[in-house]
Short mmCIF file of C-alpha atoms and ligand atoms in Angstrom, two decimals:
data_model
loop_
_atom_site.label_atom_id
_atom_site.label_comp_id
_atom_site.label_asym_id
_atom_site.label_seq_id
_atom_site.Cartn_x
_atom_site.Cartn_y
_atom_site.Cartn_z
CA MET A 8 56.79 1.99 43.70
CA ASN A 9 55.19 5.42 43.47
CA GLU A 10 52.86 7.12 41.03
CA ASN A 11 55.76 8.11 38.77
CA SER A 12 57.16 4.57 38.57
CA LEU A 13 57.44 3.08 35.12
CA GLU A 14 54.99 0.33 36.13
CA VAL A 15 52.32 2.91 36.96
CA VAL A 16 52.87 5.11 33.93
CA THR A 17 52.86 2.10 31.60
CA ALA A 18 49.78 0.54 33.20
CA ILE A 19 47.78 3.78 32.97
CA GLN A 20 48.72 4.28 29.34
CA ALA A 21 47.89 0.66 28.47
CA ILE A 22 44.54 0.62 30.25
CA THR A 23 43.38 3.94 28.80
CA MET A 24 44.24 2.76 25.27
CA ALA A 25 42.46 -0.56 25.84
CA SER A 26 39.41 1.22 27.27
CA SER A 27 39.04 3.42 24.26
CA LEU A 28 39.18 0.32 22.03
CA CYS A 29 36.40 -1.29 24.12
CA GLN A 30 34.30 1.86 23.98
CA LYS A 31 34.69 2.08 20.19
CA VAL A 32 33.73 -1.57 19.71
CA GLN A 33 30.69 -1.15 21.93
CA LYS A 34 29.60 2.03 20.15
CA ASP A 35 30.08 0.61 16.63
CA LEU A 36 28.36 -2.64 17.38
CA VAL A 37 25.48 -1.18 19.29
CA ALA A 38 24.85 0.87 16.16
CA GLU A 39 24.77 -2.33 14.11
CA VAL A 40 21.26 -3.75 14.07
CA THR A 41 22.64 -7.27 13.87
CA LEU A 42 23.80 -7.18 17.49
CA THR A 43 21.67 -9.42 19.62
CA LYS A 44 22.09 -10.21 23.27
CA SER A 45 23.31 -13.71 22.53
CA ASP A 46 25.83 -12.55 19.92
CA ARG A 47 29.19 -12.73 21.67
CA SER A 48 31.29 -11.47 18.75
CA PRO A 49 31.58 -7.82 19.93
CA VAL A 50 32.80 -8.86 23.33
CA THR A 51 35.19 -11.27 21.70
CA ILE A 52 36.65 -8.53 19.53
CA ALA A 53 36.98 -6.14 22.45
CA ASP A 54 38.43 -8.84 24.74
CA TYR A 55 41.15 -9.80 22.28
CA GLY A 56 41.88 -6.21 21.26
CA SER A 57 42.14 -5.04 24.87
CA GLN A 58 44.44 -7.93 25.81
CA ALA A 59 46.65 -7.37 22.71
CA ILE A 60 47.16 -3.68 23.52
CA ILE A 61 47.82 -4.11 27.23
CA CYS A 62 50.19 -7.06 26.76
CA LYS A 63 52.12 -5.25 24.02
CA LEU A 64 52.59 -2.08 26.04
CA ILE A 65 53.67 -3.94 29.17
CA LYS A 66 56.00 -6.30 27.32
CA ASP A 67 57.64 -3.40 25.43
CA ILE A 68 58.77 -1.92 28.75
CA PHE A 69 58.99 -5.05 30.92
CA PRO A 70 59.93 -7.87 28.51
CA TYR A 71 60.72 -10.30 31.32
CA ASP A 72 57.51 -9.76 33.30
CA THR A 73 54.86 -12.48 33.32
CA ILE A 74 51.32 -11.48 32.37
CA VAL A 75 48.54 -13.77 33.55
CA ALA A 76 45.63 -12.95 31.28
CA GLU A 77 42.30 -14.53 30.50
CA GLU A 78 42.48 -14.97 26.71
CA ASP A 79 44.68 -16.68 24.14
CA SER A 80 44.59 -16.50 20.35
CA LYS A 81 43.76 -20.17 19.64
CA GLU A 82 40.20 -19.46 18.50
CA LEU A 83 41.32 -16.54 16.35
CA THR A 84 43.62 -18.67 14.26
CA ILE A 85 40.88 -21.12 13.19
CA PRO A 86 40.37 -20.44 9.43
CA GLY A 87 36.62 -19.82 9.87
CA HIS A 88 37.39 -17.03 12.35
CA SER A 89 39.58 -14.92 10.10
CA ARG A 90 36.87 -12.19 9.97
CA ILE A 91 37.06 -11.80 13.73
CA LEU A 92 40.85 -11.57 13.63
CA GLU A 93 40.57 -8.94 10.87
CA LYS A 94 38.22 -6.90 13.04
CA VAL A 95 40.42 -7.20 16.12
CA THR A 96 43.40 -6.07 14.03
CA TYR A 97 41.37 -3.16 12.62
CA TYR A 98 40.58 -1.85 16.11
CA VAL A 99 44.10 -2.44 17.46
CA ASN A 100 45.46 -0.48 14.48
CA GLU A 101 43.59 2.60 15.62
CA SER A 102 45.92 2.72 18.65
CA ILE A 103 48.97 0.90 17.30
CA PRO A 104 49.14 1.63 13.55
CA ASN A 105 50.47 -0.93 11.09
CA SER A 106 50.07 -3.90 13.41
CA SER A 107 49.58 -7.17 11.53
CA PRO A 108 47.16 -9.98 12.50
CA GLU A 109 50.20 -12.14 13.36
CA GLU A 110 51.53 -9.47 15.70
CA VAL A 111 48.13 -9.06 17.33
CA CYS A 112 48.00 -12.83 18.00
CA ALA A 113 51.56 -12.83 19.36
CA TRP A 114 50.72 -9.95 21.73
CA ILE A 115 47.61 -11.77 22.97
CA ASP A 116 49.69 -14.90 23.51
CA SER A 117 52.32 -13.07 25.52
CA GLY A 118 49.76 -13.53 28.28
CA SER A 119 49.72 -16.97 29.94
CA HIS A 120 48.12 -18.88 32.79
CA SER A 121 51.39 -19.60 34.66
CA LEU A 122 52.14 -17.50 37.71
CA ALA A 123 55.52 -16.08 38.72
CA ASP A 124 56.97 -14.34 41.76
CA ARG A 125 56.07 -11.04 40.15
CA PHE A 126 53.29 -10.97 37.58
CA TRP A 127 50.55 -8.83 36.06
CA ALA A 128 46.96 -10.11 36.26
CA LEU A 129 44.74 -8.94 33.44
CA ASP A 130 41.06 -9.25 32.68
CA PRO A 131 40.76 -7.50 29.31
CA ILE A 132 36.97 -7.28 29.77
CA ASP A 133 35.49 -8.13 33.12
CA GLY A 134 31.70 -8.35 33.08
CA THR A 135 31.23 -9.52 29.52
CA LYS A 136 27.50 -9.84 30.06
CA GLY A 137 27.36 -6.22 31.16
CA PHE A 138 29.31 -5.21 28.06
CA LEU A 139 26.71 -6.91 25.86
CA ARG A 140 23.81 -5.41 27.78
CA GLY A 141 25.31 -1.93 27.62
CA GLY A 142 25.73 -2.13 31.41
CA GLN A 143 28.87 -2.12 33.52
CA TYR A 144 32.13 -3.72 32.51
CA ALA A 145 35.73 -3.11 33.50
CA ILE A 146 39.23 -3.52 32.19
CA ALA A 147 41.18 -4.81 35.18
CA LEU A 148 44.95 -4.83 35.56
CA ALA A 149 47.00 -5.56 38.68
CA LEU A 150 50.64 -6.09 39.52
CA ILE A 151 51.25 -8.84 42.08
CA GLU A 152 54.54 -9.48 43.87
CA ARG A 153 54.94 -12.55 46.10
CA GLY A 154 51.19 -12.85 46.51
CA VAL A 155 50.60 -9.19 47.39
CA VAL A 156 48.77 -6.88 45.01
CA ARG A 157 51.00 -3.80 44.66
CA LEU A 158 49.17 -1.85 42.00
CA GLY A 159 45.63 -2.07 40.67
CA LEU A 160 43.78 -0.31 37.90
CA LEU A 161 40.13 -0.62 37.02
CA ALA A 162 38.75 1.19 34.02
CA CYS A 163 34.95 1.41 34.09
CA PRO A 164 33.85 3.27 30.95
CA ASN A 165 30.11 3.06 31.71
CA LEU A 166 30.21 3.95 35.39
CA TYR A 167 28.88 7.36 36.41
CA ARG A 168 31.28 9.44 38.51
CA ASP A 169 28.50 9.48 41.10
CA ILE A 170 26.22 6.48 40.98
CA HIS A 171 23.18 8.31 42.32
CA GLN A 172 23.50 11.18 39.86
CA THR A 173 22.91 10.01 36.35
CA GLU A 174 23.58 13.48 35.00
CA SER A 175 27.15 13.21 36.30
CA GLU A 176 29.87 12.28 33.84
CA LYS A 177 30.40 8.66 32.78
CA GLY A 178 33.73 6.84 32.86
CA CYS A 179 35.90 6.17 35.91
CA LEU A 180 39.47 4.99 36.17
CA PHE A 181 40.21 3.59 39.63
CA PHE A 182 43.83 3.37 40.62
CA ALA A 183 45.47 2.11 43.82
CA LEU A 184 49.04 1.68 45.00
CA ARG A 185 49.86 -0.40 48.07
CA GLY A 186 50.46 1.93 51.01
CA LYS A 187 49.81 5.04 48.93
CA GLY A 188 46.04 5.15 48.61
CA SER A 189 43.17 4.65 46.23
CA PHE A 190 42.01 7.18 43.68
CA GLN A 191 39.37 7.80 41.09
CA MET A 192 40.29 9.57 37.87
CA ASP A 193 38.56 10.32 34.61
CA MET A 194 39.17 7.96 31.71
CA LYS A 195 42.21 9.94 30.58
CA GLY A 196 43.89 9.81 33.98
CA GLY A 197 42.95 13.37 35.01
CA ASP A 198 40.68 14.88 37.67
CA ARG A 199 42.09 12.72 40.46
CA ARG A 200 40.19 12.31 43.71
CA VAL A 201 41.24 10.38 46.83
CA LEU A 202 38.87 7.59 47.88
CA SER A 203 38.23 6.72 51.49
CA GLY A 204 35.09 4.57 51.58
CA LEU A 205 32.33 5.30 54.04
CA LYS A 206 33.29 5.23 57.70
CA VAL A 207 30.18 3.96 59.40
CA GLU A 208 30.03 1.13 61.86
CA ASP A 209 26.42 0.19 61.35
CA PRO A 210 25.63 -0.71 57.74
CA SER A 211 21.84 -0.42 58.20
CA GLU A 212 20.13 2.10 55.90
CA LEU A 213 23.05 1.86 53.49
CA PHE A 214 23.49 0.12 50.19
CA PHE A 215 25.10 -3.20 49.46
CA THR A 216 26.19 -4.37 46.05
CA GLU A 217 26.20 -7.71 44.27
CA SER A 218 26.41 -9.18 40.75
CA TYR A 219 23.69 -8.37 38.29
CA GLU A 220 23.73 -11.98 37.09
CA SER A 221 21.82 -14.25 39.44
CA ASN A 222 23.98 -17.26 38.61
CA HIS A 223 27.19 -15.46 39.61
CA SER A 224 26.21 -15.27 43.27
CA ASP A 225 23.46 -16.31 45.65
CA HIS A 226 21.08 -13.35 45.59
CA LEU A 227 18.56 -14.91 47.98
CA PHE A 228 21.12 -15.76 50.64
CA GLN A 229 22.78 -12.35 50.24
CA GLN A 230 19.42 -10.66 50.69
CA ARG A 231 18.96 -12.55 53.96
CA ILE A 232 22.40 -11.42 55.17
CA ALA A 233 21.57 -7.84 54.27
CA GLN A 234 18.36 -8.13 56.28
CA LYS A 235 20.32 -9.50 59.25
CA LEU A 236 22.50 -6.40 59.03
CA ASN A 237 19.37 -4.22 58.89
CA ILE A 238 20.17 -3.05 55.38
CA THR A 239 16.78 -2.07 54.04
CA LYS A 240 17.73 -0.59 50.68
CA PRO A 241 17.49 -2.82 47.59
CA PRO A 242 20.87 -4.17 46.37
CA LEU A 243 22.88 -2.20 43.83
CA ARG A 244 23.28 -4.88 41.19
CA MET A 245 26.01 -4.40 38.66
CA ASP A 246 28.45 -6.36 36.56
CA SER A 247 32.23 -6.40 36.90
CA GLN A 248 34.72 -5.13 39.47
CA ALA A 249 33.01 -1.74 39.30
CA LYS A 250 31.46 -3.05 42.55
CA TYR A 251 34.83 -2.69 44.30
CA GLY A 252 34.96 0.88 43.03
CA ILE A 253 31.64 1.84 44.53
CA VAL A 254 32.63 0.38 47.92
CA ALA A 255 35.89 2.39 47.69
CA ARG A 256 33.82 5.49 46.89
CA GLY A 257 31.56 4.87 49.86
CA GLU A 258 28.40 4.43 47.78
CA ALA A 259 28.03 0.88 49.07
CA VAL A 260 29.23 -0.42 52.42
CA LEU A 261 29.32 -4.01 51.35
CA TYR A 262 29.87 -6.27 48.34
CA ILE A 263 29.01 -9.93 48.89
CA ARG A 264 29.62 -12.77 46.46
CA ILE A 265 28.64 -16.22 47.68
CA PRO A 266 28.59 -19.00 45.03
CA ALA A 267 25.12 -19.45 43.57
CA PRO A 268 23.21 -22.70 44.32
CA SER A 269 23.51 -23.56 40.60
CA GLU A 270 27.32 -23.72 40.93
CA PRO A 271 28.24 -24.16 44.60
CA GLY A 272 31.78 -25.32 43.81
CA TYR A 273 32.63 -22.21 41.76
CA ARG A 274 36.06 -20.78 42.54
CA GLU A 275 37.04 -17.24 41.62
CA ASN A 276 39.70 -16.25 39.05
CA ILE A 277 42.54 -14.04 40.29
CA TRP A 278 42.01 -11.50 37.48
CA ASP A 279 38.41 -11.02 38.63
CA HIS A 280 39.52 -9.68 42.02
CA ALA A 281 43.18 -8.58 42.11
CA ALA A 282 42.74 -5.02 40.86
CA GLY A 283 39.41 -4.47 42.62
CA SER A 284 40.69 -5.71 45.97
CA ILE A 285 43.52 -3.17 46.22
CA VAL A 286 41.19 -0.37 45.10
CA ALA A 287 38.87 -1.18 48.03
CA GLU A 288 41.65 -1.88 50.56
CA GLU A 289 43.59 1.29 49.89
CA ALA A 290 40.36 3.24 50.42
CA GLY A 291 40.25 1.79 53.95
CA GLY A 292 38.19 -1.26 53.06
CA ARG A 293 38.71 -4.93 53.86
CA VAL A 294 38.58 -7.82 51.42
CA THR A 295 38.43 -11.49 52.43
CA ASP A 296 36.58 -14.61 51.44
CA ALA A 297 33.37 -15.58 53.24
CA LEU A 298 35.36 -17.32 55.97
CA GLY A 299 37.49 -14.26 56.66
CA HIS A 300 40.57 -15.62 54.88
CA LEU A 301 42.74 -13.36 52.75
CA LEU A 302 42.41 -13.89 49.01
CA ALA A 303 45.18 -16.12 47.65
CA PHE A 304 46.65 -14.46 44.58
CA SER A 305 49.72 -16.63 44.24
CA SER A 306 48.56 -20.23 44.27
CA GLY A 307 47.12 -20.48 40.74
CA ILE A 308 44.72 -18.73 38.37
CA LYS A 309 41.80 -20.00 40.49
CA MET A 310 41.58 -19.10 44.16
CA GLU A 311 40.92 -22.72 45.09
CA LYS A 312 41.21 -22.21 48.83
CA ASN A 313 38.88 -19.24 49.01
CA TYR A 314 35.10 -19.50 49.22
CA GLY A 315 33.13 -16.44 48.13
CA ILE A 316 34.17 -12.81 48.49
CA VAL A 317 33.35 -10.19 51.11
CA VAL A 318 34.27 -6.54 50.65
CA THR A 319 33.42 -3.93 53.27
CA ASN A 320 34.35 -0.43 54.34
CA GLY A 321 36.58 -2.14 56.92
CA ILE A 322 34.78 -1.23 60.13
CA SER A 323 31.79 -3.50 59.56
CA HIS A 324 33.79 -6.47 58.22
CA ASP A 325 33.67 -8.66 61.34
CA LEU A 326 29.98 -7.95 61.74
CA VAL A 327 29.35 -9.11 58.18
CA LEU A 328 31.48 -12.26 58.59
CA LYS A 329 29.54 -13.10 61.73
CA ALA A 330 26.22 -12.60 59.93
CA LEU A 331 27.42 -14.91 57.14
CA GLY A 332 28.18 -17.60 59.66
CA PHE A 333 30.82 -19.54 57.72
CA SER A 334 33.69 -18.82 60.12
CA ASP A 335 33.84 -19.86 63.74
P1 LIG B 102 30.17 -10.17 37.81
O1 LIG B 102 30.13 -9.22 36.68
O2 LIG B 102 30.63 -9.57 39.10
O3 LIG B 102 28.93 -10.97 37.95
O4 LIG B 102 31.35 -11.17 37.51
C1 LIG B 102 31.79 -11.48 36.24
C2 LIG B 102 32.72 -12.65 36.39
O5 LIG B 102 32.01 -13.74 36.93
C3 LIG B 102 33.27 -13.17 35.11
O6 LIG B 102 34.51 -12.57 34.85
C4 LIG B 102 33.44 -14.66 35.34
O7 LIG B 102 34.80 -15.00 35.46
C5 LIG B 102 32.77 -14.88 36.66
N1 LIG B 102 31.86 -16.04 36.70
C6 LIG B 102 31.48 -16.87 35.71
N2 LIG B 102 30.66 -17.84 36.18
C7 LIG B 102 30.53 -17.64 37.51
C8 LIG B 102 29.82 -18.30 38.55
N3 LIG B 102 29.07 -19.38 38.32
N4 LIG B 102 29.92 -17.81 39.81
C9 LIG B 102 30.66 -16.71 40.05
N5 LIG B 102 31.35 -16.02 39.10
C10 LIG B 102 31.29 -16.48 37.85
MG1 LIG B 103 36.14 -11.33 34.45
#
């Protein structure tokens, strides 16, 4: 597979169309005074719309490919939810004119939770809480073959091109191909730049990143690990797989995700890590669980055998695993 392969061209087209739907929904609904933080309807509309578009575009070109995606249309077909389905259809129509509600549901349902030898993993909106807060979210799409992520795309519409410069442009499309590198582009797929992480051995004085939500990972424990590594800067907290992108860009040397004490048995979903992991790895990074095991993308939608996630620039990985103390 190379950058001109049909898989790559289709995936870029699908993810850019889905991103513009998400951006429109966010813009329209932020303008609506009725939007409250607890109102999940905008994220629902964007989730379904994004999944419908990406599944349709992939299935048009690769009808026999399996797509493992987070959503299904069950909720949308409940009579009381017809308004939501109407809205999803309205937004999908802006990209795919004349699509009917039935077609939109069928496209959503062309995603499933059953894995295959080769399959696409899709999170139509990763970081739903960030989406609602106007913070970070990502549309994440990966192609996995026999357990290996071959291609990953992460669209981050709210991420600055340079995290420390808020006057820089917003909107990043990360793209990685196994063996061919990791790149950042603008949201239309232009202005491509090669990513190579940050090649330092000693992570002290550098930034680490973690979830914004305190119940998605153990902030206190992670803070202690950062201290052990002599990282003195406060954590860069953000939602979604954008965190993988900033490690790939070298703005953070480390992303740690240890289950929070409120949910110690939490196991990660494959669509929450497949695209991000290849973006970091192809930039020279390393991605394992907290015990140093590779992430298992082919055993089910949950990575049952993996505990936590550790992403580094590569060089400092063993040091971080040692500081965590889960492996022998
Ligand atoms: P983040 O934005 O990095 O905090 O991660 C968002 C993802 O966290 C969502 O896509 C959920 O699948 C996932 N998630 C939900 N509950 C938990 C939890 N208790 N621990 C870890 N991740 C979770
Ligand atoms: Mg997610």
